Amino acid sequence: MFQANTPSRPNRIPGTLELEISDPVLMLNEIARRYETTERVLMEYVDNALDDAEALYVEHNQRYPYHITIDITIDAAAGAVTIKDNCRGMSRDVLERVVKNIGESQKRGVTWVNGRFGFGVQAFRAAAEHIQFQTQHQTSSGYSLELDRRQQRGIKEAKRQDDPFPTDSGTGTIVTITGFDPDWSDFSVESVKAEIEHHFERLIARPGLTITVGESGQPSRQCTPFDYDHIEGRSIRRTLQATYKGETYPIDLHLVVAREKRPERAVSFFVRGRRINDAVQIKSFMRKSTYKTRLWSHPHLLGYIEAGELVQPAITRDDFNRTYGRQLCYETILTLEPEINTLIKPVNQAGKNQTLGKLENVINEAVAAA
């Protein structure tokens, strides 16, 4: 937990020093600046809902006990975005802890969920002034809590809410973000929907889970997963095995060398169903690769690599921490490079032949016109 600069605590060990942060709000706001788009900020709150849903999924033998819904509503007139889910929700204690105890994630060490840093709830600071949480857990009353990004002290405790919670399950969480900065207001239903479909494509493919995005007062649009099976081309679908400290870790991948160019669907790394980044954008992976960008940025190559528990996402969740697990993951994946390259060669040759054919036609037309 980050602490403000306060007098030394009486239980401090004599002869030792303690780390202190004189302005935790300033530090949090600066860390939040690492987010580059509003869409990516909003994904943190969708991710929190998916983490809550994942606990239900694991508890019920890899299936959701009821239909999970996550609804994102953009209210342009009010300058607000609301993320509502019908998952488990939070008790008052948990709600207050996730807001005030920065760096203390109760999800850390729980392998099936994505949150590790306890920071995602603070992501709004990059784009907006204000956030409100409303939540209802089945074992407690409902509660709400509000937070401004410039506020360090005087944050009001969670307020009890006795009205029925507005979801079909009677439980869940509603996050409302308001006061967006002008430079962070250039998002839309389409851009948020596209980010969800790209960022969570492995999760929204599950039955029993629906994520929708819409404008206030308008019909919502459902997010749909990308269907690799309907892409014409040659595919590689494998579950690779990597052994680390006596444990076996699966690495699931589905790569397609498509007949037509699909540069917008570059091969991406995923961890627990969440997209981390395009493979070609992860510099540590490219340094290990033999074929480099000529393979991994090929416009006909698309797909996903689910790295699972072998790697640790960085705090911004767009790269991996430097660990032996990361190295082992890369080495295992890169054994497929020769096979991938073999599938790409005919595509490259066809492209060359097409280029030569076009050049020949141009020359023939020029000669005929002479």
Coordinates of C-alpha atoms in Angstrom, one line a residue, residues 47-56 58 106-117 271-274 308-309:
D47 CA -11.3 -7.0 -17.0
N48 CA -12.3 -6.7 -13.3
A49 CA -15.8 -7.9 -14.2
L50 CA -14.3 -10.8 -16.1
D51 CA -12.1 -11.7 -13.2
D52 CA -15.2 -11.8 -11.0
A53 CA -16.9 -14.0 -13.6
E54 CA -13.8 -16.2 -13.7
A55 CA -14.2 -17.2 -10.1
L56 CA -17.7 -18.4 -10.8
V58 CA -13.8 -22.1 -12.0
Q106 CA -6.2 -10.0 -3.3
K107 CA -6.1 -11.7 -6.7
R108 CA -2.3 -12.0 -6.7
G109 CA -1.3 -15.6 -6.7
V110 CA -4.7 -16.8 -7.9
T111 CA -3.8 -18.4 -11.2
W112 CA -7.2 -18.1 -13.0
V113 CA -7.6 -14.4 -12.7
N114 CA -5.7 -11.6 -14.4
G115 CA -5.4 -8.9 -11.7
R116 CA -2.0 -8.9 -9.9
F117 CA -1.2 -5.3 -9.0
V271 CA -2.6 -14.5 -21.1
R272 CA -5.7 -16.0 -19.5
G273 CA -7.8 -14.9 -22.4
R274 CA -6.6 -11.3 -22.4
G308 CA -1.1 -19.1 -19.9
E309 CA 0.7 -19.3 -16.5

